[in-house]
Amino acid sequence: MINVENIRQQFPILFQEVNDEPLVYLDNAATTQKPQAVLDKLAYYYEHDNANVHRGVHTLAERATKEYEAAREKVRRLIGANETAEILFTRGTTTSLNWVAKSYGDLAVGAGDEIVISYMEHHSNIIPWQQLAQRKGAVLKYIDITADGYLDLENAKKQITDKTKIVSIAHVSNVLGVINPISELTVLAHQHGAIMVVDGAQAVPHMPVNVQELDADFYAFSGHKMCGPTGIGVLYGKRALLEKMEPVEFGGEMIDFVNLQDSTWKELPWKFEAGTPNIAGAIALGAAVDYLTDIGLENIHQHEADLVAYVLPKLQAIEGLTVYGPQKIEDHTGVIAFNLEGLHPHDVATALDMEGVAVRAGHHCAQPLLKYIDVPATARASFYLYNTKADADRLIEAILATKEFFQHGPI
Ligand code: PMP
């Protein structure tokens, strides 16, 4: 059990009014708020340790380097990677997936080869593969979704064949809120000699993830969705693959020797991190990892499951409201996309904002999914560790008030 009232005290941004109502922040799938410990770490770094890393022998440079590499070790431990050489700092999930598609893709994919993703992917896990397929004359295939909102494993077995070189799937959907069976997909991919890439943007912040247990070959996630700053993210990759791959960017920090016509690269993980990295971001991400692991990812997962068990039946009971994704409480994470009959989700989100309730509306960077389920857009409430049942009540009240307003006008 987590003490949510204590947790809330750590997030100064939550204590404000929006449109004269206390803020209820339910847009955590887009980005999460930052606890004081993370804000303090950022300020402390700039006030005391700011220097470039891996260069310079002076004391500040040594301190900055030590903290930067300590953050890498914290991330390694969080996701159960074998060694820090397998943890690359990137700008976020999008950059991580682009690196895999560019570097591993260029190495391993040829004309006629197949790349398999699913209809529920975020644009970040679609477009890099489209680009790769176009560069190489490869084929991009999509795994179906069942009518009740799950990835269709039977269809996955058909789509993944001996021609498949890469399978890339979201661990948790940012629209359907469903957890995908990554271990089963990894086994399938490996049986056919393909590698398994996981978009973990909506998983790592919310539940225990162990990349070795999943046997994923690459695993991508973003700092800003897990209480860390924007502009920092992670790409985990198995050493054997990273060793074979070329860096995506070239320049300072990643080189060993530079000659006039050619150069050699540093060892892992630095060969991928060209230029001055987001040092403060990485260090503050380390603080976010400390924060989340002190509370416990299992506890956070349970807290969100309790919130879903509380709010999902209330949403399902509202006449004219459709919840997308699994309807079973135990299969739905804290990402809840919905629509109110006859109302555009943008109007719903605007009306909820008038009540101080922040939700997202739109296509959630998943246009192929929305086309597949045949809805132009949805509203989306997404919960995190600092949300309460009172927040869920405010959401429900605001939805009911919105419905009333659009049906009968102001009371
Ligand atoms: N994948 C998923 C499933 C996401 O939810 C997001 C963020 N909405 C991304 C990828 C992209 O993350 P970022 O914008 O931090 O690169």
Short mmCIF file of C-alpha atoms and ligand atoms in Angstrom, two decimals:
data_model
loop_
_atom_site.label_atom_id
_atom_site.label_comp_id
_atom_site.label_asym_id
_atom_site.label_seq_id
_atom_site.Cartn_x
_atom_site.Cartn_y
_atom_site.Cartn_z
CA MET A 1 0.00 0.00 0.00
CA ILE A 2 1.29 3.46 -0.76
CA ASN A 3 0.51 6.56 1.22
CA VAL A 4 -0.91 8.70 -1.55
CA GLU A 5 -1.42 11.78 0.64
CA ASN A 6 2.29 11.76 1.54
CA ILE A 7 3.19 11.25 -2.10
CA ARG A 8 1.05 14.18 -3.21
CA GLN A 9 2.92 16.48 -0.84
CA GLN A 10 6.05 15.79 -2.91
CA PHE A 11 4.50 17.26 -6.08
CA PRO A 12 4.18 21.03 -5.69
CA ILE A 13 2.49 21.50 -9.08
CA LEU A 14 -0.59 19.58 -7.93
CA PHE A 15 -1.51 22.30 -5.43
CA GLN A 16 -3.00 24.88 -7.73
CA GLU A 17 -6.38 25.89 -9.02
CA VAL A 18 -7.36 25.68 -12.67
CA ASN A 19 -10.46 27.61 -13.66
CA ASP A 20 -11.14 28.22 -9.95
CA GLU A 21 -11.14 24.50 -9.17
CA PRO A 22 -8.40 22.43 -7.53
CA LEU A 23 -6.36 20.78 -10.28
CA VAL A 24 -6.96 17.10 -11.00
CA TYR A 25 -4.13 16.01 -13.27
CA LEU A 26 -5.12 13.01 -15.38
CA ASP A 27 -2.84 13.42 -18.40
CA ASN A 28 -0.04 11.20 -17.13
CA ALA A 29 0.26 9.15 -20.30
CA ALA A 30 1.36 12.35 -22.05
CA THR A 31 3.76 13.41 -19.32
CA THR A 32 3.97 13.07 -15.55
CA GLN A 33 4.63 15.65 -12.86
CA LYS A 34 7.95 15.84 -11.02
CA PRO A 35 8.50 15.29 -7.31
CA GLN A 36 10.50 17.76 -5.21
CA ALA A 37 13.43 15.30 -5.07
CA VAL A 38 13.80 15.49 -8.86
CA LEU A 39 13.41 19.28 -8.94
CA ASP A 40 15.99 19.58 -6.15
CA LYS A 41 18.42 17.29 -7.94
CA LEU A 42 18.24 19.39 -11.10
CA ALA A 43 18.84 22.60 -9.18
CA TYR A 44 21.61 21.03 -7.06
CA TYR A 45 23.44 19.80 -10.14
CA TYR A 46 23.42 23.24 -11.76
CA GLU A 47 24.26 24.98 -8.49
CA HIS A 48 27.16 22.70 -7.48
CA ASP A 49 28.39 20.21 -10.08
CA ASN A 50 27.72 21.61 -13.56
CA ALA A 51 30.55 20.60 -15.93
CA ASN A 52 30.94 18.51 -19.03
CA VAL A 53 31.28 14.75 -18.63
CA HIS A 54 34.03 12.34 -19.67
CA ARG A 55 36.39 15.23 -20.43
CA GLY A 56 38.43 17.42 -18.13
CA VAL A 57 40.14 16.17 -15.03
CA HIS A 58 38.98 18.94 -12.77
CA THR A 59 36.83 18.23 -9.75
CA LEU A 60 33.51 19.44 -11.13
CA ALA A 61 33.94 17.41 -14.32
CA GLU A 62 34.71 14.35 -12.21
CA ARG A 63 31.64 14.93 -10.05
CA ALA A 64 29.36 15.45 -13.06
CA THR A 65 30.74 12.30 -14.73
CA LYS A 66 30.32 10.26 -11.56
CA GLU A 67 26.69 11.35 -11.14
CA TYR A 68 25.90 10.82 -14.82
CA GLU A 69 27.28 7.29 -14.73
CA ALA A 70 25.61 6.61 -11.38
CA ALA A 71 22.29 7.46 -13.04
CA ARG A 72 23.05 4.90 -15.74
CA GLU A 73 23.62 2.27 -13.04
CA LYS A 74 20.28 3.20 -11.39
CA VAL A 75 18.49 2.71 -14.71
CA ARG A 76 20.31 -0.60 -15.25
CA ARG A 77 19.10 -1.86 -11.88
CA LEU A 78 15.55 -0.60 -12.47
CA ILE A 79 15.08 -2.70 -15.62
CA GLY A 80 17.32 -5.60 -14.65
CA ALA A 81 19.86 -5.18 -17.44
CA ASN A 82 23.05 -7.20 -17.25
CA GLU A 83 25.50 -4.29 -17.45
CA THR A 84 25.58 -0.50 -17.83
CA ALA A 85 27.18 -0.93 -21.28
CA GLU A 86 23.67 -1.90 -22.41
CA ILE A 87 22.04 1.33 -21.18
CA LEU A 88 22.17 4.20 -23.68
CA PHE A 89 20.89 7.65 -22.78
CA THR A 90 18.74 9.16 -25.54
CA ARG A 91 16.24 12.02 -25.82
CA GLY A 92 13.31 9.70 -25.18
CA THR A 93 11.39 6.74 -26.56
CA THR A 94 11.14 8.29 -30.00
CA THR A 95 14.90 8.72 -30.33
CA SER A 96 15.50 5.25 -28.91
CA LEU A 97 13.25 3.60 -31.47
CA ASN A 98 14.73 5.69 -34.30
CA TRP A 99 18.21 4.54 -33.31
CA VAL A 100 17.19 0.89 -33.46
CA ALA A 101 15.42 1.31 -36.80
CA LYS A 102 18.35 3.20 -38.29
CA SER A 103 21.32 1.38 -36.86
CA TYR A 104 20.10 -2.18 -36.36
CA GLY A 105 17.62 -1.88 -39.23
CA ASP A 106 20.25 -0.84 -41.74
CA LEU A 107 22.41 -3.74 -40.61
CA ALA A 108 19.84 -6.50 -40.55
CA VAL A 109 16.99 -5.68 -42.93
CA GLY A 110 17.10 -6.16 -46.70
CA ALA A 111 14.74 -6.15 -49.67
CA GLY A 112 11.75 -8.45 -49.15
CA ASP A 113 12.40 -8.84 -45.40
CA GLU A 114 9.55 -8.18 -43.01
CA ILE A 115 9.10 -5.94 -40.01
CA VAL A 116 6.12 -6.70 -37.79
CA ILE A 117 4.39 -4.18 -35.55
CA SER A 118 0.75 -3.93 -34.41
CA TYR A 119 -2.24 -1.70 -35.10
CA MET A 120 -2.03 -0.26 -31.59
CA GLU A 121 1.42 1.35 -31.91
CA HIS A 122 2.27 4.96 -31.18
CA HIS A 123 3.53 6.90 -34.22
CA SER A 124 7.03 6.68 -32.68
CA ASN A 125 6.85 2.92 -33.15
CA ILE A 126 5.46 3.11 -36.68
CA ILE A 127 7.20 5.81 -38.66
CA PRO A 128 10.83 4.75 -38.04
CA TRP A 129 9.85 1.29 -39.37
CA GLN A 130 8.01 2.77 -42.37
CA GLN A 131 11.16 4.72 -43.16
CA LEU A 132 13.32 1.63 -42.80
CA ALA A 133 10.98 -0.41 -44.99
CA GLN A 134 11.06 2.32 -47.64
CA ARG A 135 14.88 2.57 -47.52
CA LYS A 136 15.34 -1.16 -47.87
CA GLY A 137 12.36 -2.34 -49.90
CA ALA A 138 11.15 -4.30 -46.89
CA VAL A 139 7.54 -5.01 -45.91
CA LEU A 140 5.87 -3.53 -42.84
CA LYS A 141 3.16 -5.80 -41.40
CA TYR A 142 0.59 -5.16 -38.67
CA ILE A 143 -0.74 -7.56 -36.03
CA ASP A 144 -4.53 -7.36 -35.54
CA ILE A 145 -6.37 -6.34 -32.40
CA THR A 146 -9.28 -8.44 -31.14
CA ALA A 147 -12.77 -6.95 -30.91
CA ASP A 148 -12.37 -6.74 -27.13
CA GLY A 149 -9.16 -4.69 -27.32
CA TYR A 150 -6.31 -7.18 -26.97
CA LEU A 151 -3.39 -7.86 -29.27
CA ASP A 152 -4.42 -10.88 -31.35
CA LEU A 153 -1.82 -13.55 -30.56
CA GLU A 154 -3.23 -15.99 -33.10
CA ASN A 155 -2.80 -13.35 -35.77
CA ALA A 156 0.72 -12.60 -34.46
CA LYS A 157 1.59 -16.25 -35.13
CA LYS A 158 0.56 -15.76 -38.75
CA GLN A 159 2.26 -12.39 -39.25
CA ILE A 160 5.63 -13.39 -37.77
CA THR A 161 7.38 -15.69 -40.25
CA ASP A 162 10.88 -16.71 -41.26
CA LYS A 163 11.00 -13.53 -43.34
CA THR A 164 10.56 -11.39 -40.21
CA LYS A 165 13.68 -9.61 -39.04
CA ILE A 166 12.20 -7.27 -36.43
CA VAL A 167 9.12 -7.37 -34.23
CA SER A 168 8.39 -4.11 -32.39
CA ILE A 169 5.45 -3.80 -29.99
CA ALA A 170 4.30 -1.50 -27.19
CA HIS A 171 4.48 -3.10 -23.76
CA VAL A 172 1.40 -1.09 -22.72
CA SER A 173 -0.86 0.71 -25.22
CA ASN A 174 -1.16 4.47 -24.72
CA VAL A 175 -4.78 4.33 -25.91
CA LEU A 176 -6.26 0.91 -25.11
CA GLY A 177 -4.52 0.63 -21.74
CA VAL A 178 -3.85 -3.04 -22.38
CA ILE A 179 -0.66 -4.85 -21.34
CA ASN A 180 0.71 -6.84 -24.27
CA PRO A 181 2.14 -10.38 -23.92
CA ILE A 182 5.75 -9.40 -24.61
CA SER A 183 7.31 -12.68 -23.41
CA GLU A 184 5.15 -14.74 -25.77
CA LEU A 185 5.91 -12.38 -28.66
CA THR A 186 9.63 -12.53 -27.89
CA VAL A 187 9.57 -16.33 -28.01
CA LEU A 188 7.71 -16.17 -31.33
CA ALA A 189 10.14 -13.61 -32.77
CA HIS A 190 13.18 -15.60 -31.68
CA GLN A 191 11.75 -18.87 -33.06
CA HIS A 192 11.79 -17.19 -36.45
CA GLY A 193 15.23 -15.62 -36.03
CA ALA A 194 13.83 -12.09 -35.56
CA ILE A 195 14.67 -9.66 -32.78
CA MET A 196 12.15 -8.23 -30.33
CA VAL A 197 11.96 -4.46 -29.78
CA VAL A 198 9.70 -3.15 -27.01
CA ASP A 199 8.24 0.34 -26.71
CA GLY A 200 8.10 0.58 -22.93
CA ALA A 201 7.05 4.25 -22.67
CA GLN A 202 3.82 3.38 -20.82
CA ALA A 203 5.19 0.39 -18.91
CA VAL A 204 8.42 1.25 -17.07
CA PRO A 205 6.83 4.16 -15.15
CA HIS A 206 3.96 2.00 -13.90
CA MET A 207 5.07 -1.56 -13.20
CA PRO A 208 8.13 -3.72 -12.55
CA VAL A 209 9.93 -4.45 -15.84
CA ASN A 210 12.85 -6.83 -16.22
CA VAL A 211 14.39 -6.83 -19.68
CA GLN A 212 16.23 -10.09 -19.09
CA GLU A 213 13.09 -11.91 -17.98
CA LEU A 214 11.30 -10.57 -21.07
CA ASP A 215 14.36 -11.51 -23.13
CA ALA A 216 13.77 -8.31 -25.15
CA ASP A 217 16.57 -7.40 -27.54
CA PHE A 218 15.86 -3.66 -27.31
CA TYR A 219 13.67 -1.79 -24.85
CA ALA A 220 12.86 1.94 -25.11
CA PHE A 221 11.36 4.41 -22.62
CA SER A 222 11.17 8.11 -21.68
CA GLY A 223 12.21 9.91 -18.49
CA HIS A 224 9.41 12.48 -18.55
CA LYS A 225 6.70 9.83 -18.21
CA MET A 226 8.28 8.50 -15.00
CA CYS A 227 8.71 11.64 -12.88
CA GLY A 228 11.93 12.64 -14.64
CA PRO A 229 12.67 15.65 -16.83
CA THR A 230 11.87 16.01 -20.53
CA GLY A 231 14.63 15.45 -23.08
CA ILE A 232 16.08 12.31 -21.50
CA GLY A 233 15.23 8.70 -22.24
CA VAL A 234 16.74 5.27 -22.45
CA LEU A 235 17.51 2.62 -25.00
CA TYR A 236 18.40 -0.77 -23.57
CA GLY A 237 20.03 -3.15 -26.03
CA LYS A 238 21.71 -6.51 -25.68
CA ARG A 239 25.50 -6.12 -25.82
CA ALA A 240 25.93 -8.59 -28.67
CA LEU A 241 23.66 -6.49 -30.88
CA LEU A 242 24.95 -3.08 -29.80
CA GLU A 243 28.52 -4.24 -30.48
CA LYS A 244 27.66 -4.98 -34.10
CA MET A 245 25.80 -1.72 -34.67
CA GLU A 246 27.12 1.56 -36.01
CA PRO A 247 26.42 4.74 -34.04
CA VAL A 248 23.60 6.88 -35.44
CA GLU A 249 25.30 10.18 -34.68
CA PHE A 250 28.96 11.07 -34.89
CA GLY A 251 31.10 13.74 -33.27
CA GLY A 252 32.69 14.49 -29.92
CA GLU A 253 32.47 12.23 -26.87
CA MET A 254 31.87 9.04 -28.86
CA ILE A 255 35.29 8.70 -30.51
CA ASP A 256 38.44 6.92 -29.57
CA PHE A 257 40.91 8.07 -32.26
CA VAL A 258 40.23 10.55 -35.04
CA ASN A 259 42.36 10.42 -38.17
CA LEU A 260 42.00 12.60 -41.23
CA GLN A 261 39.86 10.15 -43.19
CA ASP A 262 38.49 7.77 -40.58
CA SER A 263 37.96 7.32 -36.88
CA THR A 264 37.37 4.68 -34.24
CA TRP A 265 34.64 4.62 -31.63
CA LYS A 266 34.67 4.41 -27.89
CA GLU A 267 33.39 1.25 -26.26
CA LEU A 268 29.77 0.78 -25.19
CA PRO A 269 27.69 2.63 -24.17
CA TRP A 270 29.57 5.82 -25.11
CA LYS A 271 29.98 5.01 -28.79
CA PHE A 272 26.31 5.92 -29.24
CA GLU A 273 26.30 9.11 -27.18
CA ALA A 274 27.76 11.73 -29.54
CA GLY A 275 28.15 15.29 -28.30
CA THR A 276 27.44 16.70 -24.87
CA PRO A 277 24.60 14.61 -23.50
CA ASN A 278 21.67 15.78 -21.40
CA ILE A 279 23.76 15.52 -18.24
CA ALA A 280 21.34 17.26 -15.89
CA GLY A 281 18.45 15.30 -17.37
CA ALA A 282 20.17 11.96 -16.85
CA ILE A 283 21.14 12.82 -13.28
CA ALA A 284 17.61 13.96 -12.48
CA LEU A 285 16.25 10.80 -14.12
CA GLY A 286 18.47 8.92 -11.67
CA ALA A 287 16.69 10.79 -8.86
CA ALA A 288 13.32 9.85 -10.39
CA VAL A 289 14.38 6.20 -10.49
CA ASP A 290 15.38 6.43 -6.81
CA TYR A 291 12.03 8.02 -6.02
CA LEU A 292 10.00 5.36 -7.82
CA THR A 293 12.03 2.43 -6.53
CA ASP A 294 11.82 3.69 -2.94
CA ILE A 295 8.03 3.60 -3.26
CA GLY A 296 8.22 0.35 -5.22
CA LEU A 297 7.00 -0.25 -8.76
CA GLU A 298 4.86 -3.15 -7.54
CA ASN A 299 3.13 -0.80 -5.09
CA ILE A 300 2.62 1.83 -7.80
CA HIS A 301 1.15 -0.81 -10.09
CA GLN A 302 -1.21 -1.97 -7.33
CA HIS A 303 -2.27 1.59 -6.54
CA GLU A 304 -3.17 2.21 -10.17
CA ALA A 305 -5.00 -1.14 -10.35
CA ASP A 306 -7.04 -0.09 -7.29
CA LEU A 307 -7.89 3.23 -8.96
CA VAL A 308 -8.96 1.43 -12.15
CA ALA A 309 -11.11 -0.99 -10.12
CA TYR A 310 -12.76 2.07 -8.59
CA VAL A 311 -13.23 4.27 -11.65
CA LEU A 312 -13.75 1.89 -14.58
CA PRO A 313 -17.14 0.51 -13.44
CA LYS A 314 -18.30 4.09 -12.76
CA LEU A 315 -17.30 5.12 -16.28
CA GLN A 316 -18.88 2.02 -17.81
CA ALA A 317 -22.12 2.82 -15.97
CA ILE A 318 -22.48 6.25 -17.59
CA GLU A 319 -25.07 6.05 -20.35
CA GLY A 320 -23.63 6.94 -23.75
CA LEU A 321 -20.01 6.60 -22.59
CA THR A 322 -17.73 4.16 -24.40
CA VAL A 323 -14.48 2.98 -22.83
CA TYR A 324 -11.97 1.65 -25.36
CA GLY A 325 -9.70 -1.34 -24.76
CA PRO A 326 -10.37 -4.26 -22.42
CA GLN A 327 -13.55 -3.97 -20.36
CA LYS A 328 -12.23 -6.37 -17.71
CA ILE A 329 -10.96 -4.37 -14.76
CA GLU A 330 -7.94 -6.59 -14.16
CA ASP A 331 -6.78 -6.20 -17.77
CA HIS A 332 -7.02 -2.42 -18.00
CA THR A 333 -4.15 -0.21 -16.84
CA GLY A 334 -4.60 3.39 -15.72
CA VAL A 335 -4.77 4.67 -19.32
CA ILE A 336 -8.49 5.03 -20.06
CA ALA A 337 -9.62 6.34 -23.45
CA PHE A 338 -13.33 7.10 -23.77
CA ASN A 339 -15.97 8.96 -25.74
CA LEU A 340 -19.31 10.46 -24.84
CA GLU A 341 -21.99 9.80 -27.44
CA GLY A 342 -22.73 12.82 -29.62
CA LEU A 343 -19.86 14.92 -28.23
CA HIS A 344 -16.51 15.64 -29.76
CA PRO A 345 -13.71 14.59 -27.39
CA HIS A 346 -12.14 18.06 -27.71
CA ASP A 347 -15.35 19.57 -26.36
CA VAL A 348 -15.35 16.98 -23.57
CA ALA A 349 -11.73 17.77 -22.64
CA THR A 350 -12.42 21.51 -22.73
CA ALA A 351 -15.49 21.08 -20.54
CA LEU A 352 -13.51 18.93 -18.08
CA ASP A 353 -10.77 21.56 -17.98
CA MET A 354 -13.41 24.10 -16.94
CA GLU A 355 -13.90 21.83 -13.90
CA GLY A 356 -10.15 21.70 -13.24
CA VAL A 357 -9.79 18.17 -14.62
CA ALA A 358 -6.92 17.77 -17.11
CA VAL A 359 -7.40 15.00 -19.69
CA ARG A 360 -6.16 14.63 -23.22
CA ALA A 361 -8.22 14.55 -26.40
CA GLY A 362 -7.25 13.66 -29.94
CA HIS A 363 -5.69 10.75 -31.79
CA HIS A 364 -2.96 10.21 -29.14
CA CYS A 365 -0.30 9.78 -31.83
CA ALA A 366 -1.98 6.54 -32.87
CA GLN A 367 -3.86 7.36 -36.08
CA PRO A 368 -3.68 3.81 -37.52
CA LEU A 369 -5.23 2.47 -34.30
CA LEU A 370 -8.10 4.97 -34.32
CA LYS A 371 -8.76 4.18 -37.96
CA TYR A 372 -8.70 0.46 -37.11
CA ILE A 373 -11.27 0.86 -34.32
CA ASP A 374 -13.11 3.41 -36.46
CA VAL A 375 -13.22 6.41 -34.15
CA PRO A 376 -11.79 9.80 -35.21
CA ALA A 377 -10.60 10.78 -31.75
CA THR A 378 -11.10 10.02 -28.05
CA ALA A 379 -10.74 11.67 -24.69
CA ARG A 380 -8.21 9.98 -22.40
CA ALA A 381 -7.79 10.03 -18.64
CA SER A 382 -4.55 8.51 -17.39
CA PHE A 383 -3.69 7.90 -13.74
CA TYR A 384 -0.45 7.81 -11.79
CA LEU A 385 0.85 7.26 -8.29
CA TYR A 386 -0.29 10.65 -6.97
CA ASN A 387 -3.91 10.28 -8.14
CA THR A 388 -6.62 9.46 -5.63
CA LYS A 389 -10.14 8.09 -5.56
CA ALA A 390 -11.20 11.70 -4.98
CA ASP A 391 -9.59 12.55 -8.35
CA ALA A 392 -11.58 9.71 -9.92
CA ASP A 393 -14.77 11.11 -8.34
CA ARG A 394 -14.00 14.56 -9.73
CA LEU A 395 -13.55 13.02 -13.19
CA ILE A 396 -16.90 11.24 -12.98
CA GLU A 397 -18.68 14.34 -11.64
CA ALA A 398 -17.17 16.49 -14.38
CA ILE A 399 -18.22 14.01 -17.08
CA LEU A 400 -21.76 13.90 -15.72
CA ALA A 401 -21.88 17.71 -15.57
CA THR A 402 -20.58 17.90 -19.14
CA LYS A 403 -23.23 15.48 -20.34
CA GLU A 404 -25.92 17.44 -18.56
CA PHE A 405 -24.67 20.73 -19.97
CA PHE A 406 -24.63 19.52 -23.57
CA GLN A 407 -28.03 17.83 -23.23
CA HIS A 408 -29.94 20.52 -21.35
CA GLY A 409 -27.72 23.62 -21.29
CA PRO A 410 -26.49 25.41 -18.14
CA ILE A 411 -28.42 24.55 -14.97
N1 PMP B 1 5.33 5.20 -27.29
C1 PMP B 1 4.27 5.30 -26.48
C2 PMP B 1 3.45 4.09 -26.20
C3 PMP B 1 3.95 6.54 -25.92
O1 PMP B 1 2.88 6.65 -25.12
C4 PMP B 1 4.76 7.66 -26.21
C5 PMP B 1 4.44 9.04 -25.64
N2 PMP B 1 3.13 9.46 -25.81
C6 PMP B 1 5.86 7.49 -27.05
C7 PMP B 1 6.12 6.25 -27.56
C8 PMP B 1 6.77 8.63 -27.41
O2 PMP B 1 7.46 9.07 -26.29
P1 PMP B 1 8.36 10.40 -26.37
O3 PMP B 1 7.45 11.46 -26.92
O4 PMP B 1 8.72 10.65 -24.93
O5 PMP B 1 9.52 10.11 -27.24
#
